[in-house]
Coordinates of C-alpha atoms in Angstrom, one line a residue:
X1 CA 24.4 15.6 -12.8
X2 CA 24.9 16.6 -16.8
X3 CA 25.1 13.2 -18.0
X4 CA 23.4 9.8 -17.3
X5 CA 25.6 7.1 -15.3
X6 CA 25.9 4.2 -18.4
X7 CA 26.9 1.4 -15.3
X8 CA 24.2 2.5 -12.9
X9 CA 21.7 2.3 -16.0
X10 CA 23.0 -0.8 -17.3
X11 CA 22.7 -2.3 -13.7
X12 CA 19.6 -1.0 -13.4
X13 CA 18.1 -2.4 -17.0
X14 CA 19.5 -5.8 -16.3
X15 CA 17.5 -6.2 -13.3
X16 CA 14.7 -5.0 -15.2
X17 CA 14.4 -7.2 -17.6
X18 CA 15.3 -9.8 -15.0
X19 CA 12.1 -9.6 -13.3
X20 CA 10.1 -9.2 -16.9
X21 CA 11.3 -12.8 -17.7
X22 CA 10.4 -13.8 -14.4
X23 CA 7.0 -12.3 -14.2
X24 CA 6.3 -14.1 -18.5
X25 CA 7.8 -17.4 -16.5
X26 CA 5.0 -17.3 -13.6
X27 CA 2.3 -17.8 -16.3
X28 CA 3.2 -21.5 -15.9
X29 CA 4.2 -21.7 -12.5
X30 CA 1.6 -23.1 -10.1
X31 CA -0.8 -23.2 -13.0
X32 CA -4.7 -24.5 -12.6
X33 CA -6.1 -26.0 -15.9
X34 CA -7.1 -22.3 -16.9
X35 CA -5.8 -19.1 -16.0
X36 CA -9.4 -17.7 -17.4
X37 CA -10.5 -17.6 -13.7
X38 CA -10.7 -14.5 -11.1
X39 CA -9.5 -17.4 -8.4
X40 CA -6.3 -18.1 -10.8
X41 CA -5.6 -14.8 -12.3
X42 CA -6.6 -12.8 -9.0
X43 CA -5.5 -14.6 -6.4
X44 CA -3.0 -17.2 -7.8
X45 CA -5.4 -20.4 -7.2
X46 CA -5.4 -19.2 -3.6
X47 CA -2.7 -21.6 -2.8
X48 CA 0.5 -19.8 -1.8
X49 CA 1.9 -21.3 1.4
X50 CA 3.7 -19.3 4.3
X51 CA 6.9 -18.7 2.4
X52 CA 5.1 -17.4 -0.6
X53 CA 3.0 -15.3 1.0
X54 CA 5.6 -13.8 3.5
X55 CA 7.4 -12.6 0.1
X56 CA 3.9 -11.6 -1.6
X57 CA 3.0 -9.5 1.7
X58 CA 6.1 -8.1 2.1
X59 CA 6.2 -6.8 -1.2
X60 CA 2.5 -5.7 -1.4
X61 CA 3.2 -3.8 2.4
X62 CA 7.0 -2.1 1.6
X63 CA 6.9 -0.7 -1.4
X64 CA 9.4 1.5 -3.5
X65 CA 7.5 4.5 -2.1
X66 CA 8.4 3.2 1.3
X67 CA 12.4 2.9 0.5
X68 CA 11.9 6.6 -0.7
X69 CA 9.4 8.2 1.2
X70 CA 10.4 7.3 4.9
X71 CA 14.1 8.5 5.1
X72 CA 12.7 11.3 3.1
X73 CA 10.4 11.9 6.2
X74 CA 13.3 11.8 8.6
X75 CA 15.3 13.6 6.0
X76 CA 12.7 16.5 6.4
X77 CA 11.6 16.5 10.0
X78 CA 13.5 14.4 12.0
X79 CA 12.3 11.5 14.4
X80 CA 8.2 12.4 13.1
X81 CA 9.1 10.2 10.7
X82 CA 9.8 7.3 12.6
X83 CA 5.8 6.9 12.9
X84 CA 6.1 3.9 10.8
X85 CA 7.4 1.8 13.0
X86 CA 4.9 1.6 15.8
X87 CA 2.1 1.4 13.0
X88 CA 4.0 -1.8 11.8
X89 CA 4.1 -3.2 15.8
X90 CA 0.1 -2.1 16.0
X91 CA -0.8 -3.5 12.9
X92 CA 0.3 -7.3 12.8
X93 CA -2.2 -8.1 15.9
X94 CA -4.9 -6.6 13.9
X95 CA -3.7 -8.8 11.1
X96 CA -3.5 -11.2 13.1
X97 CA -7.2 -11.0 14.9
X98 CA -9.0 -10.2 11.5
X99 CA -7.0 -11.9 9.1
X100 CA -7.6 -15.5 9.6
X101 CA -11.6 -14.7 9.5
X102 CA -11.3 -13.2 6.6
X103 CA -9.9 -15.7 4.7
X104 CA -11.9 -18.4 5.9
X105 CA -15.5 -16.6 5.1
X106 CA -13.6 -15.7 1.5
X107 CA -12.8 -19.0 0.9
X108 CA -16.1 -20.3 2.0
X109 CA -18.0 -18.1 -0.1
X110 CA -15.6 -17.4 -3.1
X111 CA -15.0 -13.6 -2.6
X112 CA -12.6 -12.6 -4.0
X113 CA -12.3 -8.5 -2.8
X114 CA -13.4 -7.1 0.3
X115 CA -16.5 -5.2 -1.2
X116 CA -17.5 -8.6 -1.8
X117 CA -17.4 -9.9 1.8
X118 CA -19.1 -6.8 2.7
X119 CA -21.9 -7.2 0.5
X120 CA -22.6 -10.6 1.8
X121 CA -22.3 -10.2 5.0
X122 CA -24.7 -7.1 5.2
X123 CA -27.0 -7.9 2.2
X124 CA -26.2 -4.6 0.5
X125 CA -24.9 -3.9 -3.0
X126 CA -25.0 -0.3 -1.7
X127 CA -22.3 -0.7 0.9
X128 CA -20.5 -2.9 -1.0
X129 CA -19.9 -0.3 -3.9
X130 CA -19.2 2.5 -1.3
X131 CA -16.5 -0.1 -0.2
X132 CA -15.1 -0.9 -3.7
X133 CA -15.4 2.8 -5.1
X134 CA -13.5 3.8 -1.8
X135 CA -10.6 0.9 -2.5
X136 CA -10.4 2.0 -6.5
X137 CA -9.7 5.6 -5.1
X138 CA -7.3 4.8 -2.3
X139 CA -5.0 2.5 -4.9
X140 CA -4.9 5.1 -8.1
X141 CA -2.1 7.7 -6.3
X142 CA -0.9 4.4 -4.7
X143 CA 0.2 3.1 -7.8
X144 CA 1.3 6.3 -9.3
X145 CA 3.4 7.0 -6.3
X146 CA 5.7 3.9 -7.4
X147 CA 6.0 6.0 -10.1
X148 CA 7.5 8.9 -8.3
X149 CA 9.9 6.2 -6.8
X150 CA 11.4 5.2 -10.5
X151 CA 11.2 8.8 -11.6
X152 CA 13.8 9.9 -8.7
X153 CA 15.9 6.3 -9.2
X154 CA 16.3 8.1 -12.8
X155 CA 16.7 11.3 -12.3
X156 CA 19.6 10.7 -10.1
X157 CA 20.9 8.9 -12.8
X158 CA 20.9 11.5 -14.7
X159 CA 17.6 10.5 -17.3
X160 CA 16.4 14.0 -17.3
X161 CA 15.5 16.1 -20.3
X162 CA 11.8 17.1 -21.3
X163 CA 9.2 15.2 -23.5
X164 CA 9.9 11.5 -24.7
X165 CA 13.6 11.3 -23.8
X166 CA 13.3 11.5 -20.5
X167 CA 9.6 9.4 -19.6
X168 CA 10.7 6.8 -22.6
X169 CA 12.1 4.4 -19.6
X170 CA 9.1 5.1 -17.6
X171 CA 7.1 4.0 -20.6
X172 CA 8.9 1.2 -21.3
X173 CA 8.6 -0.2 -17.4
X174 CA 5.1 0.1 -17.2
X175 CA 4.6 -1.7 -20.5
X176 CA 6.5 -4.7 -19.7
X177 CA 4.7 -4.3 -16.0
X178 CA 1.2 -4.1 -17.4
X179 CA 2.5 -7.3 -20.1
X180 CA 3.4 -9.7 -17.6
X181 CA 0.7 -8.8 -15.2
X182 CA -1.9 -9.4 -18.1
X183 CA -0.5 -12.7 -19.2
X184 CA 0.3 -14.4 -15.5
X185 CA -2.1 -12.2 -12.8
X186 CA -1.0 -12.3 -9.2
X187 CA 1.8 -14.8 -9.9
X188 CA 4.0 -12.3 -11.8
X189 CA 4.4 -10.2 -8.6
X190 CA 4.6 -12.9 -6.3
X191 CA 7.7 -14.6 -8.3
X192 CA 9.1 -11.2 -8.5
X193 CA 8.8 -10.5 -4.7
X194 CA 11.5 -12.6 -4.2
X195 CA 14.0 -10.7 -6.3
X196 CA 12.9 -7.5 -5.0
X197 CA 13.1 -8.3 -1.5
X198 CA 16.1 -10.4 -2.0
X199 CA 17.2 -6.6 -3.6
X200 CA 16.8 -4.5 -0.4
X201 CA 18.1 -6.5 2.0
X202 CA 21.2 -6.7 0.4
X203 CA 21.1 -3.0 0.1
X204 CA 19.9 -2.0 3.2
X205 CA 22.5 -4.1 5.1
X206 CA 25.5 -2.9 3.4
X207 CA 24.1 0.6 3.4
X208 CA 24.1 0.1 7.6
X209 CA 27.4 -1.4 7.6
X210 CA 29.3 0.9 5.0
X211 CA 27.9 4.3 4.9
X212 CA 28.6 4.7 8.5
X213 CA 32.4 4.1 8.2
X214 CA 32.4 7.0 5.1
X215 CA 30.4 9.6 7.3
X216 CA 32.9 9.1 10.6
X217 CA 30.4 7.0 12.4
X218 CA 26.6 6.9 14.1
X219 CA 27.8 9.9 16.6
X220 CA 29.0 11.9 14.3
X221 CA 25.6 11.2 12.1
X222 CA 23.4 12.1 14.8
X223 CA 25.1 15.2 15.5
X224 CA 25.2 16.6 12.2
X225 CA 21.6 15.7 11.7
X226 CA 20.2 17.2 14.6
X227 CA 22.3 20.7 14.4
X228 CA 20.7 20.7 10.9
X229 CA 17.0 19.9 12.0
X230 CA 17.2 22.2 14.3
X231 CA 17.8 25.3 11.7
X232 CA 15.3 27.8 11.4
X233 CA 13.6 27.3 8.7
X234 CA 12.8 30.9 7.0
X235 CA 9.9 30.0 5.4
X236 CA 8.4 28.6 8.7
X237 CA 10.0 30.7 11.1
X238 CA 10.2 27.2 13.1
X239 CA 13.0 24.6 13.2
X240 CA 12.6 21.7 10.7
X241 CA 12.7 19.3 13.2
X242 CA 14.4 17.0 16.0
X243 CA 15.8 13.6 16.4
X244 CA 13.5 13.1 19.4
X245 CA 10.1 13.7 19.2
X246 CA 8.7 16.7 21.4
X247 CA 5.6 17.6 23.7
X248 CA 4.4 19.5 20.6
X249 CA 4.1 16.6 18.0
X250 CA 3.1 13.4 20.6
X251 CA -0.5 13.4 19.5
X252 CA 0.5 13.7 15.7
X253 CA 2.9 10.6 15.9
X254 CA 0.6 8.3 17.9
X255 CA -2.3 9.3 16.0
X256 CA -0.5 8.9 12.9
X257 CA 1.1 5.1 13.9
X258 CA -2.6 4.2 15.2
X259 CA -4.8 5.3 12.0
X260 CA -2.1 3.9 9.6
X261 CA -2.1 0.5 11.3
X262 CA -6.0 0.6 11.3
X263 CA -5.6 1.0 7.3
X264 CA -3.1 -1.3 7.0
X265 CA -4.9 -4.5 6.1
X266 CA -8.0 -3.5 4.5
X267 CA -5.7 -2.1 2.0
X268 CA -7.5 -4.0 -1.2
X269 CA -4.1 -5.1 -2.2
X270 CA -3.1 -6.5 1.4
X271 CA -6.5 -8.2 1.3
X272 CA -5.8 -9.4 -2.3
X273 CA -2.2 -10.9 -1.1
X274 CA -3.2 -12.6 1.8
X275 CA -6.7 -13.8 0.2
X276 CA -4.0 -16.5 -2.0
X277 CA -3.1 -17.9 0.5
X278 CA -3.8 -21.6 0.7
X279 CA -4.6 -22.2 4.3
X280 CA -6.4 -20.2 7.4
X281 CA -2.9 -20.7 9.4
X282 CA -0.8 -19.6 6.5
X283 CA -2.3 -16.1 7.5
X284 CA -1.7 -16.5 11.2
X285 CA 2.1 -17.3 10.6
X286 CA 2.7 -14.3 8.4
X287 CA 1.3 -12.4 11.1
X288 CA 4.3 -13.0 13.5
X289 CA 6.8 -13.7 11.1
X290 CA 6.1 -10.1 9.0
X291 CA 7.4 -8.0 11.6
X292 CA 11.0 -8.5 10.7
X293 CA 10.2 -6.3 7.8
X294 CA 9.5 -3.7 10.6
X295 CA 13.1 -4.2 11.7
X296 CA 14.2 -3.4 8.0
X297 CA 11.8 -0.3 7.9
X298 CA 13.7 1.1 11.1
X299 CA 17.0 1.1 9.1
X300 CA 15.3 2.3 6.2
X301 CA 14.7 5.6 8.0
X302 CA 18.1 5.7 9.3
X303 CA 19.3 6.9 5.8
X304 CA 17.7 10.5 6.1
X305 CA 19.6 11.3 8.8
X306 CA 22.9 9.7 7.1
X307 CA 21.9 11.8 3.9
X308 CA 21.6 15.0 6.4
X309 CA 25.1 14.4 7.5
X310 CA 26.7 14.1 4.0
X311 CA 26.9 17.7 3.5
X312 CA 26.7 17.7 -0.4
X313 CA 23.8 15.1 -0.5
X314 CA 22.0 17.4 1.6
X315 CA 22.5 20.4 -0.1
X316 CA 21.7 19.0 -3.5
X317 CA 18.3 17.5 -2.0
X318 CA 17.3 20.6 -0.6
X319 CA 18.2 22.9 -4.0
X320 CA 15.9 20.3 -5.8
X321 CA 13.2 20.9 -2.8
X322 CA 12.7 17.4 -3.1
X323 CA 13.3 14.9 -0.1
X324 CA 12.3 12.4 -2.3
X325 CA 15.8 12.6 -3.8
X326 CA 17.7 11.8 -0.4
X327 CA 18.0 8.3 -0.8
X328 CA 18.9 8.1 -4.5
X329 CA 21.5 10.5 -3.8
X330 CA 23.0 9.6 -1.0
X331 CA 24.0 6.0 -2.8
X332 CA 24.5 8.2 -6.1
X333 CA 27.4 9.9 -3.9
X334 CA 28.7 7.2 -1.5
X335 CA 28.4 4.0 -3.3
X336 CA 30.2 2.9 -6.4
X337 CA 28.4 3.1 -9.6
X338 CA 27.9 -0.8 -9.7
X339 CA 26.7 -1.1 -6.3
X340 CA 24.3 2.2 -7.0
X341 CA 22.7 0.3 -10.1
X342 CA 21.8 -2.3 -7.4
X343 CA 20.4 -0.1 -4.9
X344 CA 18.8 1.5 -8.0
X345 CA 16.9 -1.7 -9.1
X346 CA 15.9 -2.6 -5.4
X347 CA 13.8 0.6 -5.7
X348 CA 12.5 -0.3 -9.3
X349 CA 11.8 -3.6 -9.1
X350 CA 10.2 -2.6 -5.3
X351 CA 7.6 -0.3 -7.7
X352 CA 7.1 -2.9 -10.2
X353 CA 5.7 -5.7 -7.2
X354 CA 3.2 -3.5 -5.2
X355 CA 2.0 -1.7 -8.4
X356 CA 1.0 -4.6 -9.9
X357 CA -0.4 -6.5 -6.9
X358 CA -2.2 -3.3 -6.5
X359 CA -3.8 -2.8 -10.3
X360 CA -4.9 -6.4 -9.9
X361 CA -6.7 -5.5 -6.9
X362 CA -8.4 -2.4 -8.3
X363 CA -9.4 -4.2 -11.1
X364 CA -10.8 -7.2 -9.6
X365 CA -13.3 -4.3 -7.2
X366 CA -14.5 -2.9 -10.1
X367 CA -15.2 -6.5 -12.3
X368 CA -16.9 -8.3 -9.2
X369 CA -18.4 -5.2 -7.3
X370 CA -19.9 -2.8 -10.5
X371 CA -19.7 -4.4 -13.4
X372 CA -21.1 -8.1 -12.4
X373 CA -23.1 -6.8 -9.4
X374 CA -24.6 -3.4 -11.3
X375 CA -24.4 -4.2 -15.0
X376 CA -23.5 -8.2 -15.5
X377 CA -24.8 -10.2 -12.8
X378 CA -24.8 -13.3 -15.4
X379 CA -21.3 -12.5 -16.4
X380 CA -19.0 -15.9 -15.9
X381 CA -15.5 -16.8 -14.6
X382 CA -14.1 -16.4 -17.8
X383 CA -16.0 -13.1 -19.0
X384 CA -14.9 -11.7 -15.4
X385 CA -11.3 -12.2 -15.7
X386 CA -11.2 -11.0 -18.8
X387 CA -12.6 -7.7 -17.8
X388 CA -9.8 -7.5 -15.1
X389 CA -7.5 -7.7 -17.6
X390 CA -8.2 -5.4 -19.7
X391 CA -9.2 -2.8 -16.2
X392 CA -5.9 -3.7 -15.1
X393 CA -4.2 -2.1 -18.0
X394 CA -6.5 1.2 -18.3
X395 CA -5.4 1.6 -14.4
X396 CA -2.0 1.2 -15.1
X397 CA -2.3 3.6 -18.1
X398 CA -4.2 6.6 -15.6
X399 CA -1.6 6.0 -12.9
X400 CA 1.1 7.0 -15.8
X401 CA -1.0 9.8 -17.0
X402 CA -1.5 11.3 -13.5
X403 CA 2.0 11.3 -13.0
X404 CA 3.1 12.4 -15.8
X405 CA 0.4 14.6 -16.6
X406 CA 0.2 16.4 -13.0
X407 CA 2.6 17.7 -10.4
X408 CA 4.1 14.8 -8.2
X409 CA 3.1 16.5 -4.9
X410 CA -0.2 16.0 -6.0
X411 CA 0.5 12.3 -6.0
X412 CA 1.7 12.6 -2.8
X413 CA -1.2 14.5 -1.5
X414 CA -3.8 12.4 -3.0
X415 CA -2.3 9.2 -1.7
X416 CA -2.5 10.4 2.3
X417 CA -5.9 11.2 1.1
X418 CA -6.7 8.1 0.3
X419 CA -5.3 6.6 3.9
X420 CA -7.9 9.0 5.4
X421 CA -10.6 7.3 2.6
X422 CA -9.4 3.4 3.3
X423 CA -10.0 4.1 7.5
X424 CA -13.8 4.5 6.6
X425 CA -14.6 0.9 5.4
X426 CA -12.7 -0.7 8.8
X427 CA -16.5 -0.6 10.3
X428 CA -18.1 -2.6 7.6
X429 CA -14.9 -4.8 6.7
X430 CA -12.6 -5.2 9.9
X431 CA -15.3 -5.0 12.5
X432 CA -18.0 -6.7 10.4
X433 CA -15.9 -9.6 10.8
X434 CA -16.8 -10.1 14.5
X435 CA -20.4 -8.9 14.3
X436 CA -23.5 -8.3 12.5
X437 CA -25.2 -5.6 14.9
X438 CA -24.3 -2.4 12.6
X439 CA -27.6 -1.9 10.3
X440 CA -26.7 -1.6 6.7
X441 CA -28.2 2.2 6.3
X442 CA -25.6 3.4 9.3
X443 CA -22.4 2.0 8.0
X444 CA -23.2 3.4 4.8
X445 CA -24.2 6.8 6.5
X446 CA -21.0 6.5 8.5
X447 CA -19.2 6.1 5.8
X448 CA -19.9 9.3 3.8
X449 CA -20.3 11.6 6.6
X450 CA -16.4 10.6 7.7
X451 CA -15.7 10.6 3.9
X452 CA -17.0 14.4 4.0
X453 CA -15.6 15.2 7.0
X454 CA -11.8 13.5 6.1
X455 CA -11.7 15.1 2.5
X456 CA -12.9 18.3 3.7
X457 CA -10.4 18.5 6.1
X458 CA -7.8 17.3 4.4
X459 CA -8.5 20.0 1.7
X460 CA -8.1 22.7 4.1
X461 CA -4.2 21.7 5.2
X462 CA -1.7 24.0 3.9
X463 CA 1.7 23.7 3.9
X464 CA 5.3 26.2 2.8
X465 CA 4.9 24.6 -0.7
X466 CA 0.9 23.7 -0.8
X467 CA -2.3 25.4 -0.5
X468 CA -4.5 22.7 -0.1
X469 CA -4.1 18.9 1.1
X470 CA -0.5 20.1 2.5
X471 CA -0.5 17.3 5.3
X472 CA -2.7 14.6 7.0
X473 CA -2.9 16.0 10.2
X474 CA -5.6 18.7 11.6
X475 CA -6.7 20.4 14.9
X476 CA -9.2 17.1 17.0
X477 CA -11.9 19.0 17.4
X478 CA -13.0 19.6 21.5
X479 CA -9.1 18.0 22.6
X480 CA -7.0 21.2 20.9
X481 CA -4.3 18.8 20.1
X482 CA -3.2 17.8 16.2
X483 CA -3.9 14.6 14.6
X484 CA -4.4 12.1 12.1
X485 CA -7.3 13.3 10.3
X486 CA -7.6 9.4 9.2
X487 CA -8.6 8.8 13.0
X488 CA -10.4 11.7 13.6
X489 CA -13.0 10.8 11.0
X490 CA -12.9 6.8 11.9
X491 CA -14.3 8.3 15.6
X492 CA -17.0 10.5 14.0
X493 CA -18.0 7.6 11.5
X494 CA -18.4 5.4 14.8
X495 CA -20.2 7.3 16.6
X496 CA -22.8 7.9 13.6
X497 CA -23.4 4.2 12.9
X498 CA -23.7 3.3 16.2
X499 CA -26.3 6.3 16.6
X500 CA -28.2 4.9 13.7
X501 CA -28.0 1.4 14.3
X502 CA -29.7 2.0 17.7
X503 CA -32.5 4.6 15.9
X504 CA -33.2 1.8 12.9
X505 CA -33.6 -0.8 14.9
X506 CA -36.0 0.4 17.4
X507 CA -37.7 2.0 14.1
X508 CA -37.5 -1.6 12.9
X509 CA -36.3 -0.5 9.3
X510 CA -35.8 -3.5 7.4
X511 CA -32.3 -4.7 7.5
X512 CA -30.3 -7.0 4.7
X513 CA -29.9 -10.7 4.8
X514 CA -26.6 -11.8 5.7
X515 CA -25.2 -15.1 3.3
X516 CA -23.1 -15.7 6.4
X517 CA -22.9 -18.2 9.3
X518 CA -20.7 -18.1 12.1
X519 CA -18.6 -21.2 11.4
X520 CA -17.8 -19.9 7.7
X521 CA -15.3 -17.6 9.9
X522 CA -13.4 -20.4 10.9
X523 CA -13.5 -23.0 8.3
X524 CA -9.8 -24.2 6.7
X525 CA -9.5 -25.1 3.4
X526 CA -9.8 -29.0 4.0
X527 CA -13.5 -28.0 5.6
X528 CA -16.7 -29.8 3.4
X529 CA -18.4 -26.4 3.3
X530 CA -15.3 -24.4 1.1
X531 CA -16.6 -24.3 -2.4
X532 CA -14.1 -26.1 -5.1
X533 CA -12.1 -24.2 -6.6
X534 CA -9.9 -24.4 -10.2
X535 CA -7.6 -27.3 -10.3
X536 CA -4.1 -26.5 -9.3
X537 CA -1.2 -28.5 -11.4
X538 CA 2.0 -27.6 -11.3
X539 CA 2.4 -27.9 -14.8

């Protein structure tokens, strides 16, 4: 493309600044008496209701990395990349088992991030920083891989170039993302949720419905992509891929569905979105209802193999060596320019919602869990959320910087990197839930041995185009099969903690006091023990 599209930008900008007026408007919307509050500005006066938070969720979980990087998997290696459905299926029962507990404790106690819970329930600051240092890692490539979604919306549009002309756009989304966000906290994104997801509906069900009729039908799109996956590919000397998965890559897929779903919800900006919620049920009733996004996620995929069977979308992603670009070109080349701009500002605007939901949550782990519980411990609502704010921007600002700054596939790299990080706090945070047998000293030595072992590992994958961190999966050690490297550490960080529980305890080292009692887990938000929290107008 030598020139940008003017109607596909145009579209594009109009949504845009849609969603900035939206995100200034939802300052007043739902307001308590002050915003000056980690309970208003963090987590919306923790009174979104199950339509709200269905949107907020949805938005946090499928992000504009999602609408690229999926049918970019399929795009590259066939029906591998359909791992994200059974992930989805595995993890709503999870949400749905730890979920409701979490909010209840939460609400009784006021936390407001999971490092928090964790440092309550096992009496340890220690554990609770390994928890929020691990979350502040996991969400920095997170956020700049919404980044890398925008940057491919605009190449495709042809907003190329070098220096200031071609990241000015970038520039000028992130500033009106990191405004908004400042002035009207979790609100912002969970107004704008709507719009987004209102966005890719629409776009994924007339992509289903038309795209099909321009490439001679599903048949002849299945047979296309499989004679291409099934190319040698001469860097490889191996096929790219298949649309059915073989003997050769079970282990990978299931591994890879089951680690992801275990990550899932500890997310910190899962656990942010579904900590506003107003009631204990609320979360139980997302939990079933949130699957139909799953349904949307298998369509998703289905566009990598329709961009395999266009013949000059494929060719044009694989000269960029980029299947990033499969989507945004396959609408560039099949859609009309107005209807592209659309599909263009369903993956913007899908950046815009998860990266801010996300820089909130960051923020809020490092106000509550290093500088209150290491530096301020006198620090008060006010002085707390004004911290946020201000660490909400500077993340914002280093997600830009990385990107821009740094090849993308390190992005990429560092963010499957940081799945194999999150896994490691399930022990403290998803299981701690149920029980307080683990001893403090193990989960934290549990912790950095599978944080060794997984970043280690992870280091050591290669790939055609990378040297180091060139995939997720490894050889299981003792089974001689591949798999997620995520899970593979989650097994060895088990096995130490409960090896070390069992040798502290009979050693009788001393263990921390836990603020807990078992009927905080269950407590609603009409229950006399859950502390008051900022009035809620709706001024």
């Amino acid at each position: 493309m030598d020139h940008v599209n003017g109607v596909e930008l145009a579209v594009f900008v109009f949504f845009l600044l849609l969603v900035t007026v939206v995100g200034f408007a939802a300052a007043r919307w739902r307001r308590g008496q002050t915003l000056l509050h980690l309970d208003e500005w963090g987590l919306g006066g923790r009174s979104f209701g199950t339509f709200v938070t269905w949107f907020l969720l949805g938005g946090d979980l499928y992000t504009a990395y999602t609408f690229i990087a999926v049918p970019a998997a399929v795009f590259a290696s066939g029906a591998m990349g359909f791992w994200s459905l059974p992930y989805a299926a595995i993890a709503y029962p999870i949400v749905f088992l730890i979920g409701p507990r979490l909010w209840s404790v939460s609400h009784v106690h006021g936390y407001v991030t999971p490092a928090d819970f964790v440092r309550g329930r096992f009496g340890s600051k220690s554990l609770g920083l390994a928890v929020a240092v691990t979350g502040i890692l996991a969400m920095m490539p997170y956020i700049a891989l919404q980044l890398v979604g925008i940057q491919a919306v605009l190449t495709v549009m042809g907003v190329k170039g070098s220096g200031l002309a071609r990241d000015l756009p970038l520039f000028i989304a992130f500033g009106l993302l990191a405004a908004y966000t400042y002035t009207s906290g979790l609100r912002a994104p969970a107004l704008i949720a709507f719009v987004k997801d209102a966005l890719i509906y629409l776009v994924i069900i007339v992509a289903i419905l038309y795209i099909p009729t321009k490439l001679g039908g599903w048949g002849h799109i299945f047979d296309t992509a499989q004679a291409s996956l099934t190319k040698v590919n001469p860097a490889t000397h191996k096929p790219g891929g298949s649309i059915v998965t073989s003997d050769l890559n079970h282990w990978a897929y299931g591994t890879l569905a089951l680690g992801s779903s275990l990550a899932l919800f500890i997310y910190p900006h899962t656990v942010t979105g579904a900590l506003a919620a107003g009631r204990r049920n609320v979360i139980r009733r997302n939990a079933a209802l949130l699957p139909a996004y799953s349904l949307l996620l298998g369509l998703l995929a289905l566009l990598g193999y329709m961009a395999l069977a266009r013949p000059d979308v494929a060719a044009a992603v694989k000269a960029a060596k980029n299947p990033q670009l499969a989507v945004p070109t396959l609408f560039d080349h099949v859609f009309p320019s107005w209807f592209t701009g659309v599909a263009f500002a369903a993956i913007g605007v899908g950046a815009l919602v998860p990266a801010a939901i996300m820089s909130i949550a960051a923020s809020n782990l490092f106000t509550r869990n290093v500088y209150k519980a290491f530096f301020r411990p006198e620090a008060s609502p006010a002085e707390e959320t004004r911290v946020s704010q201000f660490v909400s921007l500077l993340v914002k600002v280093g997600a830009l910087i990385f990107v821009l700054a740094f090849d993308k596939s390190l992005a990429i790299n560092l963010q499957l990197l940081g799945g194999i990080w999150i896994v490691q706090t399930f022990p403290s945070l998803a299981i701690g839930l149920f029980t307080r047998w683990f001893h403090r000293w193990a989960l934290l030595a549990g912790w950095a041995v599978a944080m060794v072992y997984g970043t280690v590992t992870a280091y050591r994958q290669s790939s055609p185009t990378q040297k180091h961190f060139g995939q997720s999966i490894a050889d299981i050690p003792l089974i001689h099969h591949t798999g997620y490297i995520a899970l593979t550490a989650f097994v060895l960080n088990m096995l130490v903690v409960v090896v070390l529980t069992v040798l502290l305890r009979a050693l009788k080292v001393a263990d921390g006091v836990d603020e807990t009692s078992p009927a905080d887990f269950l407590a609603d938000a009409d229950d006399a023990r859950v502390r008051d929290l900022p009035e809620v107008t709706t001024g």
